[in-house]
Short mmCIF file of C-alpha atoms and ligand atoms in Angstrom, two decimals:
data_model
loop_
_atom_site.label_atom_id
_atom_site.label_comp_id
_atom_site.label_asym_id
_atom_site.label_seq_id
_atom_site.Cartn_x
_atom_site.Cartn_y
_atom_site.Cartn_z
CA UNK A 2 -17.22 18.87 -15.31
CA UNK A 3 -19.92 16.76 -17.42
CA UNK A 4 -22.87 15.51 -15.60
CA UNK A 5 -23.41 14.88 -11.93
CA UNK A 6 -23.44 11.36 -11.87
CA UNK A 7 -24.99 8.76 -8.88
CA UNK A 8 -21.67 6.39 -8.26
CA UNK A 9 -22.10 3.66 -6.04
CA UNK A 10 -18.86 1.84 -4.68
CA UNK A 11 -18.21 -1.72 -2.85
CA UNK A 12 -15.37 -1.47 -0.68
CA UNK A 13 -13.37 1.28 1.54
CA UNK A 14 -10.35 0.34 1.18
CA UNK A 15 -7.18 2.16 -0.22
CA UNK A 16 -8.78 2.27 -3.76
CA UNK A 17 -12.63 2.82 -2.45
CA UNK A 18 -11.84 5.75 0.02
CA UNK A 19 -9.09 7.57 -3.17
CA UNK A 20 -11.98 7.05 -5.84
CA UNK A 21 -14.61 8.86 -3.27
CA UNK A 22 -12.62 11.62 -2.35
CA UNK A 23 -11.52 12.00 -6.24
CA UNK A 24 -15.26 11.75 -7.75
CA UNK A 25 -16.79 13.86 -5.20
CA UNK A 26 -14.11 16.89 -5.45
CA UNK A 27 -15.23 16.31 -9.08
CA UNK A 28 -18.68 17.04 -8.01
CA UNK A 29 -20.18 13.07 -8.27
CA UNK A 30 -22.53 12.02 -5.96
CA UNK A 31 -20.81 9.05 -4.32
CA UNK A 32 -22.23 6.07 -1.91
CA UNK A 33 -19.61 3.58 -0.79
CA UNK A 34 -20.77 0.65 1.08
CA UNK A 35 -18.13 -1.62 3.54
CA UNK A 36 -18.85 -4.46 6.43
CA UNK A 37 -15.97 -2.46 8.38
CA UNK A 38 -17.90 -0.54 11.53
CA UNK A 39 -16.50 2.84 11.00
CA UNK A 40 -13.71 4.60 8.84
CA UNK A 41 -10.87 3.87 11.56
CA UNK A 42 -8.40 1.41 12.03
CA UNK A 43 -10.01 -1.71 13.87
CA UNK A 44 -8.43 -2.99 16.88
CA UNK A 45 -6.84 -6.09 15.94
CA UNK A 46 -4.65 -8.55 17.77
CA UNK A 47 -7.13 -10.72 19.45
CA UNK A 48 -7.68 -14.49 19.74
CA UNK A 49 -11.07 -15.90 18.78
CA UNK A 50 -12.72 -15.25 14.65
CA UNK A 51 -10.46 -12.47 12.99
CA UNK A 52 -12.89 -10.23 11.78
CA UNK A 53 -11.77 -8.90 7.85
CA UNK A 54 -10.86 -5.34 7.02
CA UNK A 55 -8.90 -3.49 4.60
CA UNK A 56 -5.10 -4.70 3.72
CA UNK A 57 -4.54 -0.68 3.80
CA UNK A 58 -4.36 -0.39 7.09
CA UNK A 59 -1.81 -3.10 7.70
CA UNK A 60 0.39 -2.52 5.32
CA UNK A 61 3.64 -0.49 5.67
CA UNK A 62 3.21 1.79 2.87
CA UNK A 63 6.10 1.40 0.99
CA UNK A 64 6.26 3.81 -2.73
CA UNK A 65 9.08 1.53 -4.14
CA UNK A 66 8.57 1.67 -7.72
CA UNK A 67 12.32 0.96 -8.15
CA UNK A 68 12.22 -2.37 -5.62
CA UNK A 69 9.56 -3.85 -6.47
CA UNK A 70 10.94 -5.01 -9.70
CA UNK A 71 12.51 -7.51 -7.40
CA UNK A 72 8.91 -9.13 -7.50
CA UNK A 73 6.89 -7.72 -10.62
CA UNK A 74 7.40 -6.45 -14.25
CA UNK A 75 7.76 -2.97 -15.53
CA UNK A 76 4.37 -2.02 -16.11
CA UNK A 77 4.05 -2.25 -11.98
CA UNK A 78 7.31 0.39 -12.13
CA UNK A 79 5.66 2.67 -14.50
CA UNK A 80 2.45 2.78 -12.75
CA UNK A 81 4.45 3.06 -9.80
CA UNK A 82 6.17 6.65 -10.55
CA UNK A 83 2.73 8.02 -12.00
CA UNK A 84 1.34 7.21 -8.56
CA UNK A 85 4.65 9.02 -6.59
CA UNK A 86 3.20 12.39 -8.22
CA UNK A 87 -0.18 11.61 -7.94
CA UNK A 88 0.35 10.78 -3.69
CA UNK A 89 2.08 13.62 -3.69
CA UNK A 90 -0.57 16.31 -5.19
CA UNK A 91 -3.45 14.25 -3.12
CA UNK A 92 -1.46 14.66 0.14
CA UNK A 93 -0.69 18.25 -0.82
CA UNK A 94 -4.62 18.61 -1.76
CA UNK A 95 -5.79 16.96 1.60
CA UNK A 96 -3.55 19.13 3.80
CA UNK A 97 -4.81 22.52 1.83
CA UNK A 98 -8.41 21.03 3.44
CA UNK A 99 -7.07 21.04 6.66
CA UNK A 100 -5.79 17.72 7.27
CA UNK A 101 -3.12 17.95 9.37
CA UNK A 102 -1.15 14.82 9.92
CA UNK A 103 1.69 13.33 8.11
CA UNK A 104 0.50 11.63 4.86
CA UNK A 105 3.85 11.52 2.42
CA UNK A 106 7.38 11.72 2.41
CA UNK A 107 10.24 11.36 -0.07
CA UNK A 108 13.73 10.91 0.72
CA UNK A 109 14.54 7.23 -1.25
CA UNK A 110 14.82 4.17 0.23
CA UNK A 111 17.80 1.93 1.20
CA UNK A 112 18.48 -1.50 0.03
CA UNK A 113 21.21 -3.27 2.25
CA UNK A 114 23.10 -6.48 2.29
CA UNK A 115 25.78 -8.19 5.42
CA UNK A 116 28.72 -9.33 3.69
CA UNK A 117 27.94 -12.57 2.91
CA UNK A 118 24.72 -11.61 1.24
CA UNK A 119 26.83 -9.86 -1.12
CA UNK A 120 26.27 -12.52 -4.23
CA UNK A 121 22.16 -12.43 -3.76
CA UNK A 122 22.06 -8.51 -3.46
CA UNK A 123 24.12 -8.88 -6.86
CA UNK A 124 21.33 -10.99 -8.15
CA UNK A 125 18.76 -8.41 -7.26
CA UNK A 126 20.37 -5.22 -8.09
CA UNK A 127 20.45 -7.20 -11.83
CA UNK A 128 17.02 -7.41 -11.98
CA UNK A 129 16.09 -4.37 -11.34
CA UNK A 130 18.34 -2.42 -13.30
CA UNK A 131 17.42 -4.98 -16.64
CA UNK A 132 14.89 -3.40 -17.51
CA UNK A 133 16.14 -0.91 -20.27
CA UNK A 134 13.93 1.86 -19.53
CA UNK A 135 15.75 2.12 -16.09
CA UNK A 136 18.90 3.11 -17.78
CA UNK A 137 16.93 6.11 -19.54
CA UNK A 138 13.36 7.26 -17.75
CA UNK A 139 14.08 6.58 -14.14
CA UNK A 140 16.32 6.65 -11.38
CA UNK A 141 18.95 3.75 -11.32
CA UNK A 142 20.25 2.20 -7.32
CA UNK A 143 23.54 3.84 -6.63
CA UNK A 144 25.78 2.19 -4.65
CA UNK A 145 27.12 3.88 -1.01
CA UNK A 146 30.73 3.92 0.41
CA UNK A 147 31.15 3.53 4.02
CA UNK A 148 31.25 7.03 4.94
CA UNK A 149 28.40 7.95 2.44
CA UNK A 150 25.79 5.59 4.20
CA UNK A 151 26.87 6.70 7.64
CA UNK A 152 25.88 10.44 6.39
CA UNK A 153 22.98 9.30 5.45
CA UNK A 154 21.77 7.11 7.67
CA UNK A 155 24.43 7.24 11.04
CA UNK A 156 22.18 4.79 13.01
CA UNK A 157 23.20 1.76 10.51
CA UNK A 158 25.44 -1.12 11.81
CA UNK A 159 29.01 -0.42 10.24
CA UNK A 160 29.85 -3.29 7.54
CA UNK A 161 26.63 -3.44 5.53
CA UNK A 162 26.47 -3.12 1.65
CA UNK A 163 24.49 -0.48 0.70
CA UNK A 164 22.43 0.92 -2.42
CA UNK A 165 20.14 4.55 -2.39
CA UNK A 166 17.35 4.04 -4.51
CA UNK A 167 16.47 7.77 -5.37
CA UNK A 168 13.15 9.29 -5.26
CA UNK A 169 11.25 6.25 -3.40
CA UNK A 170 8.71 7.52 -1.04
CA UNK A 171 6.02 6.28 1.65
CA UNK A 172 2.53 7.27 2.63
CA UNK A 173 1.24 6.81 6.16
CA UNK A 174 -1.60 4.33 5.31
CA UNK A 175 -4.01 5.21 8.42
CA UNK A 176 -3.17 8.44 8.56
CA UNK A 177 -4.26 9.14 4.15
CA UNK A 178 -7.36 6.34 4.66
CA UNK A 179 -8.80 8.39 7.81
CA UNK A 180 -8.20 11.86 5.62
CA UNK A 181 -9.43 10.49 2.44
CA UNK A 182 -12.67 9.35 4.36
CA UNK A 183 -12.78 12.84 6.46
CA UNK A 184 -12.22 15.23 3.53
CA UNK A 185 -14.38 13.46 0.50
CA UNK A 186 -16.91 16.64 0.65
CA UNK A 187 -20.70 14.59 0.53
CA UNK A 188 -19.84 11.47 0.59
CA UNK A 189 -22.38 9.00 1.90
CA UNK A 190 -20.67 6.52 4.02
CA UNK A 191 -22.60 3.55 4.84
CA UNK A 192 -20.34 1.48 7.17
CA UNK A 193 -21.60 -2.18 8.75
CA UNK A 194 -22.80 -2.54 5.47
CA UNK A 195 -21.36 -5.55 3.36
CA UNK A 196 -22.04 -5.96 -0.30
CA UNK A 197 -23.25 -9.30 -1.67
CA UNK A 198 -23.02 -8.64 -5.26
CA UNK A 199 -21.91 -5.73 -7.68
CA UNK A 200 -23.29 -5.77 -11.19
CA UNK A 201 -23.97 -3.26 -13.94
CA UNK A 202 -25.91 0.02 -12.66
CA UNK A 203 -26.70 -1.74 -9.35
CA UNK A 204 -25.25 -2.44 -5.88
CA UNK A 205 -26.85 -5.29 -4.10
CA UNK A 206 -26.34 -5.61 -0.39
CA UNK A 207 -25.46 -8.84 1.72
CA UNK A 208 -29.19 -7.87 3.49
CA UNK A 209 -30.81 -8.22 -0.50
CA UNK A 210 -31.74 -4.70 -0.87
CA UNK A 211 -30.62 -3.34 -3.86
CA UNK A 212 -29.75 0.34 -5.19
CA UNK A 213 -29.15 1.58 -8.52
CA UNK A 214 -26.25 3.53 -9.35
CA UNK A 215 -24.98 5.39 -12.75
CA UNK A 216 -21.91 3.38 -12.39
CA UNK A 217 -20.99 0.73 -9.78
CA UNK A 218 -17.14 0.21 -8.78
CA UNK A 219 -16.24 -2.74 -7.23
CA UNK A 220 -13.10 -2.29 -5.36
CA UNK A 221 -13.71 -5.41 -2.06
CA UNK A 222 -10.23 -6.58 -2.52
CA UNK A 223 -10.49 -10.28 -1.34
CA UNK A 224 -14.50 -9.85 -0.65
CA UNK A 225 -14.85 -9.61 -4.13
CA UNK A 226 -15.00 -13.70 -4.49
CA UNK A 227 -16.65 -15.27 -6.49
CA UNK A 228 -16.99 -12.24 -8.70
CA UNK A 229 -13.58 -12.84 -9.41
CA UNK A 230 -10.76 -15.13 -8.65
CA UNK A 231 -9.14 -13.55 -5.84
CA UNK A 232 -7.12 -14.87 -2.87
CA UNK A 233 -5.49 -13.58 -0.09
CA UNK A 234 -1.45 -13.87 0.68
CA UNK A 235 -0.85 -13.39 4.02
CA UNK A 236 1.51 -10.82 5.66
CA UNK A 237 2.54 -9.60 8.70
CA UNK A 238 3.91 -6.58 10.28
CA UNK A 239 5.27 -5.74 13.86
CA UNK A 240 5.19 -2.07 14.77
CA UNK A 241 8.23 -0.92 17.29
CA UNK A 242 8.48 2.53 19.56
CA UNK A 243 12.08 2.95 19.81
CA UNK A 244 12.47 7.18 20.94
CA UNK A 245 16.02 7.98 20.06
CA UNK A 246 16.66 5.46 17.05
CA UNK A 247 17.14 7.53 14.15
CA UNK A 248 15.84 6.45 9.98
CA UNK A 249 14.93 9.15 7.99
CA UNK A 250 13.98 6.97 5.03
CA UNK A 251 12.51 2.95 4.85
CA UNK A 252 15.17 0.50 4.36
CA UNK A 253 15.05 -3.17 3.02
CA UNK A 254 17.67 -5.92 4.28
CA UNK A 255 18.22 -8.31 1.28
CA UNK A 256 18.90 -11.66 2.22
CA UNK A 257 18.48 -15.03 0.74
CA UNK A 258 15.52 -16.22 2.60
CA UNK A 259 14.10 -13.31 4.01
CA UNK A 260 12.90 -9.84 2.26
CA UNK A 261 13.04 -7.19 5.68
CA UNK A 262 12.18 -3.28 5.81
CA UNK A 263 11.94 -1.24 8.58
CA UNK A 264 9.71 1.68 7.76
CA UNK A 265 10.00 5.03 9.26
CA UNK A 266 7.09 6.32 11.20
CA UNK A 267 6.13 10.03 12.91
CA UNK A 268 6.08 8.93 16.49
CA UNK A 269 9.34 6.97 16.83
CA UNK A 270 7.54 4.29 15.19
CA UNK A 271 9.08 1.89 13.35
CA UNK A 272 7.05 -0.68 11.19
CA UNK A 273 9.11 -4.03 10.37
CA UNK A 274 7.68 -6.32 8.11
CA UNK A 275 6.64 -7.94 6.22
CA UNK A 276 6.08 -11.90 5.95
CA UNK A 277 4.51 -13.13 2.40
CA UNK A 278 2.54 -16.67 2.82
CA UNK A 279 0.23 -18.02 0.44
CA UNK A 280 -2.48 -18.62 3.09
CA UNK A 281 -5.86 -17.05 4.01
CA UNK A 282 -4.89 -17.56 7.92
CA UNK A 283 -6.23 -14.13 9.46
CA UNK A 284 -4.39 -15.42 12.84
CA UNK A 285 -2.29 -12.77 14.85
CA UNK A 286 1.71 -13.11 13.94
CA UNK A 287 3.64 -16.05 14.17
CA UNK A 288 6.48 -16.44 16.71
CA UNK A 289 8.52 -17.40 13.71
CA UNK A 290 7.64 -15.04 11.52
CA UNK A 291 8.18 -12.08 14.71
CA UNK A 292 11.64 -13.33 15.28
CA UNK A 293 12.52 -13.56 12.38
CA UNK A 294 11.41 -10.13 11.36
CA UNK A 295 12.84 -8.73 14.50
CA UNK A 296 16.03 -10.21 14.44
CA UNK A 297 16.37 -9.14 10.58
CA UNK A 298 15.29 -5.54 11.78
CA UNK A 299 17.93 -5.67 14.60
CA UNK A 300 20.93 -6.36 12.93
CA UNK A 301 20.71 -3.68 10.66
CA UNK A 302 19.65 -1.06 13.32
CA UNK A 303 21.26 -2.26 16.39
CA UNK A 304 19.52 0.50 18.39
CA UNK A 305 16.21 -1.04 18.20
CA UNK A 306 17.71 -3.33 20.97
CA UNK A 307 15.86 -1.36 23.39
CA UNK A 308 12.43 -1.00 21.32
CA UNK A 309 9.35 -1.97 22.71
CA UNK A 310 7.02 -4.03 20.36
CA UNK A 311 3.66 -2.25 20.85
CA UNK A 312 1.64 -3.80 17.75
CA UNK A 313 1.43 -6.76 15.75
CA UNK A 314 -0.75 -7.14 13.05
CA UNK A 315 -1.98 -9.61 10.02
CA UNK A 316 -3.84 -8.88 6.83
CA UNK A 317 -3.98 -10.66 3.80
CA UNK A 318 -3.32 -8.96 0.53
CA UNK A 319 -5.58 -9.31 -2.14
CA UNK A 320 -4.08 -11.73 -5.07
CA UNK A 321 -5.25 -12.72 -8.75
CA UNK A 322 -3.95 -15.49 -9.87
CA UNK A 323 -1.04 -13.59 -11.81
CA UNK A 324 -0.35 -11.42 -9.24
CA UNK A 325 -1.33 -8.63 -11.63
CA UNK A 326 -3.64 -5.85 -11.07
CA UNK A 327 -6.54 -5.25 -13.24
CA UNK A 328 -9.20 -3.12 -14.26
CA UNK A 329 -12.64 -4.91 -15.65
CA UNK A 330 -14.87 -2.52 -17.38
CA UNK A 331 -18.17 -2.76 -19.00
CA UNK A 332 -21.24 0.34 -19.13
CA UNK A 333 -22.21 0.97 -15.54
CA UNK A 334 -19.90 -1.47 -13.89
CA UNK A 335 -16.11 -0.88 -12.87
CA UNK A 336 -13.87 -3.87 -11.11
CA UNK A 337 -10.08 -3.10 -9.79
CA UNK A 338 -8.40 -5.93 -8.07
CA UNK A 339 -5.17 -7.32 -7.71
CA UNK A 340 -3.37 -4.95 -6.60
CA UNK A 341 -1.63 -7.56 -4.30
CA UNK A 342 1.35 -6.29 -2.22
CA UNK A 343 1.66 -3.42 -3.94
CA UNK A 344 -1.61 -1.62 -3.70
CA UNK A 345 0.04 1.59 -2.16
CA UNK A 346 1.89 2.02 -4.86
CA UNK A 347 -0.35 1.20 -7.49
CA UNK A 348 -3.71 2.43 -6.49
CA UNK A 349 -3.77 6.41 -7.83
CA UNK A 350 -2.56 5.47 -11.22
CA UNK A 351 -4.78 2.84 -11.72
CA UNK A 352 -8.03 4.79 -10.44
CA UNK A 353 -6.77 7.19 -13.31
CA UNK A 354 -6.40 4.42 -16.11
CA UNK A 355 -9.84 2.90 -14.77
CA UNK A 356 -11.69 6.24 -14.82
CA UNK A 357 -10.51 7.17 -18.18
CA UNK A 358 -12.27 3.54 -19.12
CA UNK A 359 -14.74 4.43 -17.85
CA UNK A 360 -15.28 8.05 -19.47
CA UNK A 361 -14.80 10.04 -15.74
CA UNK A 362 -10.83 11.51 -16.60
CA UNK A 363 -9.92 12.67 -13.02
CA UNK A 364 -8.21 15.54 -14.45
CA UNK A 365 -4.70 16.32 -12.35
CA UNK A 366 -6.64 19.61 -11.47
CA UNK A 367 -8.86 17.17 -8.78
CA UNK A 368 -5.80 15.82 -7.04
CA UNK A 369 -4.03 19.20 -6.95
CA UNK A 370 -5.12 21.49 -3.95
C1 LIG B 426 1.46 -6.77 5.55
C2 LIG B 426 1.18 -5.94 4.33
C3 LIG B 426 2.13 -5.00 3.93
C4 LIG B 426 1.89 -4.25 2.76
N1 LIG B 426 2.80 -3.28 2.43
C5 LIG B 426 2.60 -2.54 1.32
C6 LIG B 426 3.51 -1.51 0.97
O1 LIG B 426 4.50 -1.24 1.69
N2 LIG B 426 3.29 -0.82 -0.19
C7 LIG B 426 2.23 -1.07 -0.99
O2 LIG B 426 2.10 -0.43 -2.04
N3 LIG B 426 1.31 -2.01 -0.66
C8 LIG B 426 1.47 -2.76 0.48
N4 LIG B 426 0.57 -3.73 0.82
C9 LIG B 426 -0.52 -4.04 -0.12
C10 LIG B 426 -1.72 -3.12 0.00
O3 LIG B 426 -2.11 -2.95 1.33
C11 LIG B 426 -2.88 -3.70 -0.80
O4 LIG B 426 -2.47 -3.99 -2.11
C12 LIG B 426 -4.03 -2.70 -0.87
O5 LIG B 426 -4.53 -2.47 0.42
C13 LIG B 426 -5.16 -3.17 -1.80
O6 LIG B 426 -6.12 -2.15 -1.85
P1 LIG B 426 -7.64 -2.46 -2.15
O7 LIG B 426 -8.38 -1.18 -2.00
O8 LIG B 426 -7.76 -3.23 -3.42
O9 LIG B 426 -8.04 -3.51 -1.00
P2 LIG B 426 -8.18 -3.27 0.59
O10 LIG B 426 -7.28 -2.18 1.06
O11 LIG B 426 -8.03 -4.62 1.22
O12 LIG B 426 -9.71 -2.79 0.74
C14 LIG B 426 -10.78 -3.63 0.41
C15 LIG B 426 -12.02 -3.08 1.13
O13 LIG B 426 -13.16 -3.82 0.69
C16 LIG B 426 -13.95 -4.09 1.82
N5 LIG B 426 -14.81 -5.24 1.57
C17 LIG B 426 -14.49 -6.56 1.64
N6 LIG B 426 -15.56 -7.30 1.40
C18 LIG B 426 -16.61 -6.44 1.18
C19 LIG B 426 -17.97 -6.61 0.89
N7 LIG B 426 -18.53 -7.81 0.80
N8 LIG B 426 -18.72 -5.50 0.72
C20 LIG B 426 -18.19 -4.25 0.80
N9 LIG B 426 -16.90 -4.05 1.09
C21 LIG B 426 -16.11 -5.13 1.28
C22 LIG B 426 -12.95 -4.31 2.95
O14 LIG B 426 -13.58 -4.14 4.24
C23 LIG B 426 -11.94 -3.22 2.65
O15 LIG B 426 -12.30 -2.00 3.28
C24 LIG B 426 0.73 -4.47 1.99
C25 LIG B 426 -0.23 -5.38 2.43
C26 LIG B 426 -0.02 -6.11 3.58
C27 LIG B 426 -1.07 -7.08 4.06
#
C-alpha cells in the first residue's frame, strides 16, 4: 500500500459504509460522520416528522444489471456486472471475517407478463436487448415454456409469460450495511453527527467544528443539497412473512402502469415494491400505492394470500437531475451522488472508478477475503 492516509467521509450510507470498510482493509485511517443514531436500521413507520436515513436500508436490493435497461442506458449495465463480482468477493470477504448472515445470492431474476400484457412486455424485452453489446458481452432474457417456469419457480400462477434473465443477483441491504459497519477494522464511527458542509481537505460539522482530512468524500445522498442538485424520488416497499410460499429468485411483473417485484428474503420474507414518485414526502405508504403493490404481488404468487404484512416502509432515493450517477473530483475532495434507484447495483463499481480518480486503486485483492 502507499501512505496511510487520514480520510474523512460524510454519509453512512450504502456507498459511505463500502468505501470505509474498503479504505481501512487497505490500511487508511477512516472517520465517517452521519445524523443517523447508530449503524442499525431505524424503526420507521410512525406518524409525526419522518426522521431521514439512508435509502439502503429501504430498498429491496435488486442486482439487475440486465432490467434496469428498462429505465437507464448502458453505462448503468456495465457498471452493473462489474459490481455483481465485486458484491460477490465483498460478501465472500465479510463472511471469511466472521459475518455470518446472508449477504448475496445469484440465481437470475424473472420478468413476467398476464396475457394481455403481452404487447408492453414486447416493448420492454426490445429495449433491453437493443443495446448491441447485449447480443455479445452479456447475458440476453430467454424466454420460458410453461413447464420450464413451473421447474423453476412451481409457486407461480399458471398462464403468465415468462423471461429468465441469467446471472441477476440480490444483496440483503441491512444485513451487508450492519456487516460493512461491524467488520471495517478501525473505523471511527461518529453517529448523531450531521455534516453541514464538505470541502477540500476538510469536514465541517452541522455543530461548526471543523476537521481536516487528507481527502474528504462526500457520499450524503439527498443531504448533500445545496452542494449539489439533488432530490429525492420517493419509493415504497411492503415487506410480507408468508412461511410456506416458495421464490428462490426476485421476480418483476411487467405491466403497463405498474413496475412490481417481489424479492426473496431469508426468513420467509418477501419484500414487494416498489412505488417511484417524484416527491420528497417521507410519509409512511400510501393505501394506494399498498394495494396496488399487493394486489400486483398476489396475482403472480397466489400463495401470498395468506401473508401477513409485517413492515411498510418509505425512503426517498437520491436523484440528479439526469438521473445519472456521478463522481466529482478535485485534490482532497471526492463527491458520488446519483446513484438514484439503482444504488445497489451501482455503488462497488463506482467506489472503484472514484478511487482510481482519486489515486487510492482499491485493488480486487481488498474486496477478496
Ligand atoms: C424503495 C427503494 C427501493 C430500492 N431498491 C433498489 C434495488 O432493488 N436495487 C438497487 O440497486 N437500488 C435500490 N434502491 C436505491 C438505493 O437504495 C440507493 O440508490 C442507494 O441507497 C444510494 O446510496 P447512497 O450511499 O448514495 O445514499 P444513501 O444510502 O441514502 O446514504 C446516504 C447517507 O448519508 C447520510 N446523510 C444525509 N445527510 C447527511 C449529513 N448532513 N451529514 C452526514 N451524513 C448525512 C444519510 O443518513 C445516509 O446514511 C432503492 C431505493 C428505494 C428508496
Amino acid at each position: 500500500m502507499g501512505a496511510r492516509l487520514k480520510i474523512g467521509i460524510a454519509g453512512a450510507g450504502v456507498l459511505g459504509r463500502l468505501l470505509a470498510w474498503q479504505l481501512a482493509r487497505a490500511g487508511h485511517a477512516v472517520t465517517v460522520f452521519d445524523p443517523a443514531t447508530g449503524p442499525g436500521a431505524p424503526a420507521t413507520g410512525h406518524i409525526g416528522t419522518p426522521v431521514p436515513y439512508a435509502a439502503g436500508f429501504t430498498a429491496a436490493g435488486m442486482l439487475s444489471p440486465l432490467a434496469e435497461l428498462d429505465n437507464a442506458g448502458p453505462d448503468i449495465a456495465r457498471l452493473g456486472w462489474r459490481s455483481l463480482v465485486l458484491w460477490r468477493q465483498t460478501a465472500d470477504a465479510l463472511q471469511a471475517q466472521g459475518c455470518a448472515a446472508p449477504l448475496f445470492a445469484q440465481h437470475g431474476s424473472l420478468m413476467l407478463a398476464h396475457g394481455p400484457d403481452l404487447g408492453a412486455a414486447r416493448r420492454v424485452l426490445a429495449r433491453l436487448t437493443a443495446v448491441p453489446a447485449l447480443t455479445t458481452a452479456w447475458p440476453t432474457p430467454q424466454a420460458l415454456d410453461r413447464a420450464s417456469l413451473a421447474a423453476l419457480e412451481p409457486a407461480i400462477a399458471p398462464g403468465l409469460h415468462a423471461w429468465l434473465l441469467p446471472d441477476e443477483a440480490q444483496v440483503m441491504p441491512r444485513e451487508m450495511l450492519h456487516a460493512l459497519a461491524q467488520h471495517a477494522p478501525g473505523v471511527w464511527w461518529c453517529w448523531d453527527e450531521p455534516v453541514g458542509d464538505v470541502a477540500p481537505g476538510r469536514i465541517v460539522l452541522a455543530s461548526g467544528e471543523a476537521e481536516a482530512f487528507d481527502l474528504a468524500i462526500d457520499v450524503r445522498g439527498q443531504g448533500a443539497r445545496p452542494a449539489l442538485p439533488v432530490r429525492g424520488v420517493r419509493g415504497e416497499v411492503i415487506w410480507l412473512h408468508a412461511p410456506g410460499a416458495s421464490l428462490q429468485r426476485p421476480l418483476r411483473l411487467l405491466h403497463p402502469r405498474h413496475r412490481v417485484y417481489v424479492v426473496p428474503r431469508p426468513g420467509d420474507l418477501f419484500v414487494v415494491g416498489a412505488s417511484e414518485i417524484e416527491s420528497e414526502d417521507r410519509s409512511p405508504v400510501s393505501l394506494r400505492s399498498a394495494v396496488e403493490l399487493m394486489a400486483a404481488a398476489h396475482s403472480v404468487l397466489p400463495e401470498l394470500a395468506e401473508a401477513r404484512i409485517v413492515h411498510m416502509e418509505s425512503n426517498l432515493r437520491p436523484a440528479l437531475p439526469d438521473n445519472e450517477p456521478r463522481i466529482d473530483h478535485e485534490p482532497g475532495l471526492l463527491r458520488i451522488n446519483g446513484l438514484f434507484r439503482h444504488g445497489w447495483l451501482l455503488a462497488p463499481a463506482l467506489a472503484q472508478d472514484a478511487m482510481a480518480r482519486a489515486g487510492l486503486a482499491i485493488s480486487e485483492d481488498t474486496c477478496h477475503a
